[in-house]
Short mmCIF file of C-alpha atoms and ligand atoms in Angstrom, two decimals:
data_model
loop_
_atom_site.label_atom_id
_atom_site.label_comp_id
_atom_site.label_asym_id
_atom_site.label_seq_id
_atom_site.Cartn_x
_atom_site.Cartn_y
_atom_site.Cartn_z
CA UNK P 1 0.00 0.00 0.00
CA UNK P 2 1.21 3.50 -0.89
CA UNK P 3 2.58 5.83 1.81
CA UNK P 4 -0.51 7.52 3.27
CA UNK P 5 1.65 10.38 4.55
CA UNK P 6 1.55 11.67 0.96
CA UNK P 7 -1.65 13.77 0.70
CA UNK P 8 -2.71 12.38 -2.72
CA UNK P 9 -2.66 8.84 -1.33
CA UNK P 10 -4.85 9.79 1.60
CA UNK P 11 -7.30 11.51 -0.76
CA UNK P 12 -7.40 8.39 -2.96
CA UNK P 13 -8.28 6.16 0.03
CA UNK P 14 -10.96 8.58 1.28
CA UNK P 15 -12.52 8.68 -2.19
CA UNK P 16 -12.33 4.92 -2.70
CA UNK P 17 -14.37 4.39 0.48
CA UNK P 18 -16.52 7.55 0.25
CA UNK P 19 -15.31 8.27 3.77
CA UNK P 20 -17.24 10.91 5.72
CA UNK P 21 -15.25 12.60 8.50
CA UNK P 22 -16.88 12.35 11.93
CA UNK P 23 -16.34 15.60 13.78
CA UNK P 24 -17.50 14.02 17.05
CA UNK P 25 -14.48 11.66 16.90
CA UNK P 26 -11.93 14.45 16.36
CA UNK P 27 -10.83 13.10 12.98
CA UNK P 28 -7.95 15.16 11.60
CA UNK P 29 -5.65 12.89 9.63
CA UNK P 30 -1.93 13.58 9.29
CA UNK P 31 -0.72 14.27 5.76
CA UNK P 32 2.94 15.19 6.27
CA UNK P 33 5.67 12.52 6.04
CA UNK P 34 8.20 14.72 7.93
CA UNK P 35 5.88 15.08 10.90
CA UNK P 36 5.11 11.35 10.85
CA UNK P 37 8.83 10.51 10.84
CA UNK P 38 9.39 12.99 13.63
CA UNK P 39 6.75 11.38 15.86
CA UNK P 40 8.09 7.87 15.32
CA UNK P 41 11.67 9.14 15.93
CA UNK P 42 10.59 10.94 19.11
CA UNK P 43 8.91 7.76 20.36
CA UNK P 44 12.26 5.98 19.86
CA UNK P 45 10.58 2.94 18.37
CA UNK P 46 13.01 0.05 18.06
CA UNK P 47 12.83 -3.51 16.75
CA UNK P 48 11.56 -5.19 19.91
CA UNK P 49 8.88 -2.63 20.84
CA UNK P 50 5.19 -3.34 21.25
CA UNK P 51 3.30 -0.13 20.43
CA UNK P 52 -0.26 0.80 21.31
CA UNK P 53 -1.67 3.30 18.83
CA UNK P 54 -4.83 5.16 19.84
CA UNK P 55 -7.04 6.21 16.92
CA UNK P 56 -5.24 4.97 13.79
CA UNK P 57 -7.70 6.72 11.43
CA UNK P 58 -6.99 5.32 7.96
CA UNK P 59 -3.70 3.83 9.18
CA UNK P 60 -1.23 6.54 8.19
CA UNK P 61 0.91 6.58 11.33
CA UNK P 62 0.27 2.87 11.82
CA UNK P 63 2.24 2.23 8.62
CA UNK P 64 5.21 4.22 9.95
CA UNK P 65 5.04 2.44 13.31
CA UNK P 66 4.70 -1.01 11.75
CA UNK P 67 7.87 -0.42 9.73
CA UNK P 68 9.89 -0.06 12.95
CA UNK P 69 8.15 -1.90 15.79
CA UNK P 70 7.89 -5.60 16.47
CA UNK P 71 4.15 -5.27 16.94
CA UNK P 72 1.47 -2.56 16.77
CA UNK P 73 -1.94 -2.77 18.43
CA UNK P 74 -4.25 -0.06 17.05
CA UNK P 75 -7.51 0.85 18.81
CA UNK P 76 -10.06 2.71 16.66
CA UNK P 77 -13.56 3.68 17.80
CA UNK P 78 -15.08 4.41 14.36
CA UNK P 79 -16.48 1.22 12.82
CA UNK P 80 -16.45 2.81 9.35
CA UNK P 81 -12.64 2.90 9.47
CA UNK P 82 -12.14 -0.81 10.15
CA UNK P 83 -12.50 -2.09 6.54
CA UNK P 84 -10.28 0.78 5.39
CA UNK P 85 -7.60 -0.16 7.94
CA UNK P 86 -7.81 -3.81 6.88
CA UNK P 87 -7.05 -2.63 3.36
CA UNK P 88 -4.36 0.01 4.02
CA UNK P 89 -2.50 -2.22 6.51
CA UNK P 90 -2.90 -5.52 4.64
CA UNK P 91 0.83 -5.68 3.87
CA UNK P 92 1.73 -5.76 7.58
CA UNK P 93 1.59 -8.98 9.58
CA UNK P 94 2.59 -7.21 12.81
CA UNK P 95 -0.52 -5.01 13.20
CA UNK P 96 -3.73 -5.89 15.05
CA UNK P 97 -6.78 -3.64 14.93
CA UNK P 98 -9.28 -3.41 17.77
CA UNK P 99 -12.61 -1.67 17.10
CA UNK P 100 -13.26 -0.15 20.54
CA UNK P 101 -13.33 3.04 22.58
CA UNK P 102 -9.85 3.37 24.15
CA UNK P 103 -11.51 4.40 27.42
CA UNK P 104 -13.05 0.92 27.61
CA UNK P 105 -10.01 -1.11 26.57
CA UNK P 106 -8.14 -3.24 29.11
CA UNK P 107 -4.65 -1.93 28.29
CA UNK P 108 -3.12 -4.04 31.04
CA UNK P 109 -4.35 -7.14 29.22
CA UNK P 110 -2.73 -5.96 25.97
CA UNK P 111 0.55 -5.52 27.86
CA UNK P 112 0.29 -9.01 29.35
CA UNK P 113 -0.80 -10.79 26.19
CA UNK P 114 1.34 -8.96 23.63
CA UNK P 115 4.45 -7.99 25.61
CA UNK P 116 4.73 -10.50 28.48
CA UNK P 117 3.87 -7.72 30.92
CA UNK P 118 6.87 -5.59 29.92
CA UNK P 119 6.25 -1.84 29.44
CA UNK P 120 4.83 -0.84 26.06
CA UNK P 121 5.03 2.48 24.20
CA UNK P 122 1.91 4.47 23.39
CA UNK P 123 1.93 6.63 20.26
CA UNK P 124 -1.04 8.64 19.00
CA UNK P 125 -2.33 11.61 17.12
CA UNK P 126 -5.02 12.02 19.75
CA UNK P 127 -8.61 13.13 19.18
CA UNK P 128 -8.63 16.54 20.89
CA UNK P 129 -12.11 16.24 22.42
CA UNK P 130 -10.88 13.60 24.85
CA UNK P 131 -7.11 14.18 25.20
CA UNK P 132 -6.91 14.76 28.95
CA UNK P 133 -9.18 11.84 29.99
CA UNK P 134 -7.21 9.45 27.75
CA UNK P 135 -3.83 10.60 29.09
CA UNK P 136 -4.89 10.64 32.74
CA UNK P 137 -6.59 7.26 32.42
CA UNK P 138 -3.38 5.75 31.04
CA UNK P 139 -1.16 7.35 33.69
CA UNK P 140 -3.40 6.73 36.70
CA UNK P 141 -4.15 3.13 35.79
CA UNK P 142 -0.41 2.44 36.28
CA UNK P 143 -0.28 -0.04 33.40
CA UNK P 144 3.33 -0.79 32.46
CA UNK P 145 4.25 1.99 30.01
CA UNK P 146 7.67 3.13 28.83
CA UNK P 147 6.54 6.34 27.15
CA UNK P 148 3.50 8.11 25.71
CA UNK P 149 4.26 10.15 22.58
CA UNK P 150 1.23 12.12 21.46
CA UNK P 151 0.03 14.87 19.18
CA UNK P 152 -2.15 17.21 21.20
CA UNK P 153 -3.45 20.75 20.99
CA UNK P 154 -0.46 23.12 21.45
CA UNK P 155 -1.92 24.72 24.61
CA UNK P 156 -2.44 21.31 26.20
CA UNK P 157 1.19 20.36 25.49
CA UNK P 158 2.30 23.62 27.14
CA UNK P 159 0.15 22.90 30.18
CA UNK P 160 1.62 19.42 30.53
CA UNK P 161 5.21 20.67 30.36
CA UNK P 162 5.16 23.95 32.33
CA UNK P 163 6.58 24.52 35.81
CA UNK P 164 5.59 26.85 38.71
CA UNK P 165 5.04 30.56 38.17
CA UNK P 166 3.82 30.33 34.58
CA UNK P 167 0.27 30.91 33.36
CA UNK P 168 0.03 27.42 31.88
CA UNK P 169 1.06 25.68 35.11
CA UNK P 170 -1.83 23.94 36.81
CA UNK P 171 -3.42 20.70 37.95
CA UNK P 172 -2.71 18.99 34.60
CA UNK P 173 1.01 19.93 34.76
CA UNK P 174 1.32 18.47 38.24
CA UNK P 175 -0.68 15.33 37.44
CA UNK P 176 1.42 14.59 34.33
CA UNK P 177 4.72 15.46 36.03
CA UNK P 178 3.96 13.12 38.92
CA UNK P 179 4.02 10.17 36.52
CA UNK P 180 6.30 11.27 33.71
CA UNK P 181 8.99 13.57 32.41
CA UNK P 182 7.34 15.66 29.65
CA UNK P 183 9.18 17.03 26.64
CA UNK P 184 7.65 18.91 23.70
CA UNK P 185 9.45 17.58 20.63
CA UNK P 186 7.69 19.38 17.77
CA UNK P 187 5.21 22.13 16.97
CA UNK P 188 2.86 21.18 14.16
CA UNK P 189 0.86 23.72 12.12
CA UNK P 190 -2.74 22.97 11.15
CA UNK P 191 -1.89 22.54 7.43
CA UNK P 192 -0.28 19.16 8.22
CA UNK P 193 -3.77 17.68 8.75
CA UNK P 194 -6.82 16.83 6.67
CA UNK P 195 -9.21 18.43 7.44
CA UNK P 196 -7.32 21.27 9.12
CA UNK P 197 -8.12 21.65 12.83
CA UNK P 198 -8.89 25.14 14.12
CA UNK P 199 -5.88 25.03 16.47
CA UNK P 200 -2.14 24.48 16.28
CA UNK P 201 -0.73 21.24 17.62
CA UNK P 202 2.39 19.91 19.30
CA UNK P 203 3.99 16.52 19.81
CA UNK P 204 4.90 15.79 23.42
CA UNK P 205 6.75 12.76 24.76
CA UNK P 206 5.99 11.65 28.32
CA UNK P 207 8.75 9.37 29.59
CA UNK P 208 7.21 7.37 32.40
CA UNK P 209 9.05 7.30 35.76
CA UNK P 210 9.55 3.88 37.36
CA UNK P 211 8.53 5.61 40.62
CA UNK P 212 6.95 9.07 41.11
CA UNK P 213 9.63 11.73 41.80
CA UNK P 214 7.95 12.70 45.11
CA UNK P 215 6.34 10.61 47.80
CA UNK P 216 3.08 11.83 49.35
CA UNK P 217 1.66 9.82 52.23
CA UNK P 218 -1.78 10.01 50.58
CA UNK P 219 -1.62 10.52 46.82
CA UNK P 220 -5.40 11.01 46.45
CA UNK P 221 -5.43 13.71 49.12
CA UNK P 222 -2.49 15.49 47.47
CA UNK P 223 -4.33 15.60 44.13
CA UNK P 224 -7.50 16.85 45.84
CA UNK P 225 -5.41 19.69 47.34
CA UNK P 226 -3.88 20.43 43.94
CA UNK P 227 -7.28 20.60 42.25
CA UNK P 228 -8.69 22.87 44.96
CA UNK P 229 -5.59 25.12 44.76
CA UNK P 230 -6.06 25.75 41.03
CA UNK P 231 -9.87 25.94 41.00
CA UNK P 232 -9.52 29.52 42.18
CA UNK P 233 -6.03 30.26 40.96
CA UNK P 234 -6.12 34.04 41.65
CA UNK P 235 -6.83 33.41 45.33
CA UNK P 236 -4.20 32.70 47.97
CA UNK P 237 -3.64 29.05 48.75
CA UNK P 238 -5.06 29.55 52.26
CA UNK P 239 -8.33 30.92 50.79
CA UNK P 240 -8.59 28.31 48.02
CA UNK P 241 -8.10 25.43 50.44
CA UNK P 242 -10.45 26.78 53.06
CA UNK P 243 -13.16 27.43 50.42
CA UNK P 244 -12.55 24.30 48.36
CA UNK P 245 -11.73 21.74 51.05
CA UNK P 246 -12.98 23.26 54.28
CA UNK P 247 -9.49 23.33 55.83
CA UNK P 248 -9.28 26.23 58.33
CA UNK P 249 -7.16 29.09 56.95
CA UNK P 250 -5.00 29.14 60.10
CA UNK P 251 -4.13 25.50 59.59
CA UNK P 252 -3.01 26.18 56.01
CA UNK P 253 -0.94 29.21 57.00
CA UNK P 254 0.66 27.26 59.88
CA UNK P 255 1.65 24.48 57.47
CA UNK P 256 3.00 27.02 54.97
CA UNK P 257 5.01 28.67 57.75
CA UNK P 258 6.46 25.30 58.72
CA UNK P 259 7.54 24.90 55.10
CA UNK P 260 9.13 28.36 55.09
CA UNK P 261 6.49 29.77 52.69
CA UNK P 262 4.53 33.03 52.84
CA UNK P 263 0.91 32.94 54.06
CA UNK P 264 0.00 34.96 50.93
CA UNK P 265 1.41 32.43 48.46
CA UNK P 266 -0.74 31.14 45.59
CA UNK P 267 -0.94 27.54 44.44
CA UNK P 268 0.68 28.39 41.12
CA UNK P 269 3.97 29.10 42.95
CA UNK P 270 4.30 25.66 44.57
CA UNK P 271 6.37 22.82 43.13
CA UNK P 272 5.23 19.20 43.11
CA UNK P 273 7.59 18.52 46.06
CA UNK P 274 5.98 21.37 48.01
CA UNK P 275 2.47 20.09 47.28
CA UNK P 276 3.54 16.65 48.56
CA UNK P 277 4.97 18.20 51.74
CA UNK P 278 1.85 20.35 52.25
CA UNK P 279 -0.37 17.34 51.69
CA UNK P 280 1.50 15.37 54.37
CA UNK P 281 1.25 18.24 56.87
CA UNK P 282 -2.44 19.02 56.24
CA UNK P 283 -3.46 15.39 55.79
CA UNK P 284 -2.21 14.43 59.24
CA UNK P 285 -4.09 17.36 60.81
CA UNK P 286 -7.28 16.32 59.02
CA UNK P 287 -7.31 12.68 59.97
CA UNK P 288 -5.78 11.42 56.72
CA UNK P 289 -3.15 8.63 56.77
N1 SAM L 1 -3.83 8.44 13.58
C1 SAM L 1 -4.56 9.06 12.48
C2 SAM L 1 -3.68 10.09 11.82
O1 SAM L 1 -2.75 10.54 12.48
O2 SAM L 1 -3.94 10.45 10.69
C3 SAM L 1 -5.88 9.66 12.93
C4 SAM L 1 -5.81 10.68 14.06
S1 SAM L 1 -7.33 11.50 14.40
C5 SAM L 1 -6.73 12.99 15.15
C6 SAM L 1 -8.00 10.69 15.85
C7 SAM L 1 -8.49 9.27 15.62
O3 SAM L 1 -8.95 8.75 16.88
C8 SAM L 1 -9.65 9.14 14.67
O4 SAM L 1 -9.42 8.06 13.79
C9 SAM L 1 -10.86 8.85 15.58
O5 SAM L 1 -11.89 8.11 14.94
C10 SAM L 1 -10.19 8.08 16.69
N2 SAM L 1 -10.90 8.12 18.00
C11 SAM L 1 -11.66 9.12 18.50
N3 SAM L 1 -12.10 8.83 19.73
C12 SAM L 1 -11.59 7.60 20.04
C13 SAM L 1 -11.72 6.75 21.17
N4 SAM L 1 -12.42 7.12 22.26
N5 SAM L 1 -11.10 5.54 21.15
C14 SAM L 1 -10.37 5.17 20.06
N6 SAM L 1 -10.23 5.94 18.94
C15 SAM L 1 -10.83 7.14 18.94
#
């Protein structure tokens, strides 16, 4: 099958099958061989890798992945794409296609059955309507993953990568950085897709940590604190946590003082380490752990 990264080849497949794009599934297909190469390079796909691809579309990136990986498992929600994928990927014996919603797939089972439980790599040009739930589901489920290399909306990539004191830093940054080291590896303009999305995109690689870089006594409580801190990001941390979690202001300011921080500090100034420390101090005072 011809290289689908070449726009004319994608058009030919779409015409052959009278394919109608489904907006609700975030279907913007890649039509730029350089970007496709860049994603597969960034994912560092090597001969023994088992790759999970989310949303293969008509199989464009799947072809590039199948050229380099030992095995590719591609999960596509749109039933109309399955016969197309069977056609465009017919030359590859190392690709399996699953017609399912990725949010319902037992990824752990794929890891066990296809890679003897060893960490797999996830690669995807993600549908933008559901980027954050897909990423958080993968990270929080703690399935064995080596890395997650994804095309996302540019602003979402910035939010995942940013550190304290920047406008993009927030609950998503901290959640991602608890599980992985993020690195934006490419910016991708909208003309690399068919149809063109209304936003610019970026490729980000999340290299999964074997262990989180900080240890909170109660991880769930720490993330509840983080969410409450950024729900009202213009407020001081003491106000956000007393409004959002019912923790007395004095208790928050006492904990901040113990950590050597100002009572007027905002959540956006705290590092992940500081949120873990704050969580341990406040959690103990509130009957947690
Ligand atoms: N990988 C292709 C490419 O790069 O050209 C297509 C990428 S397109 C941005 C997103 C793909 O994800 C579409 O094929 C869409 O049907 C599929 N998709 C959307 N929601 C999904 C879900 N919940 N589970 C699995 N696939 C999904």
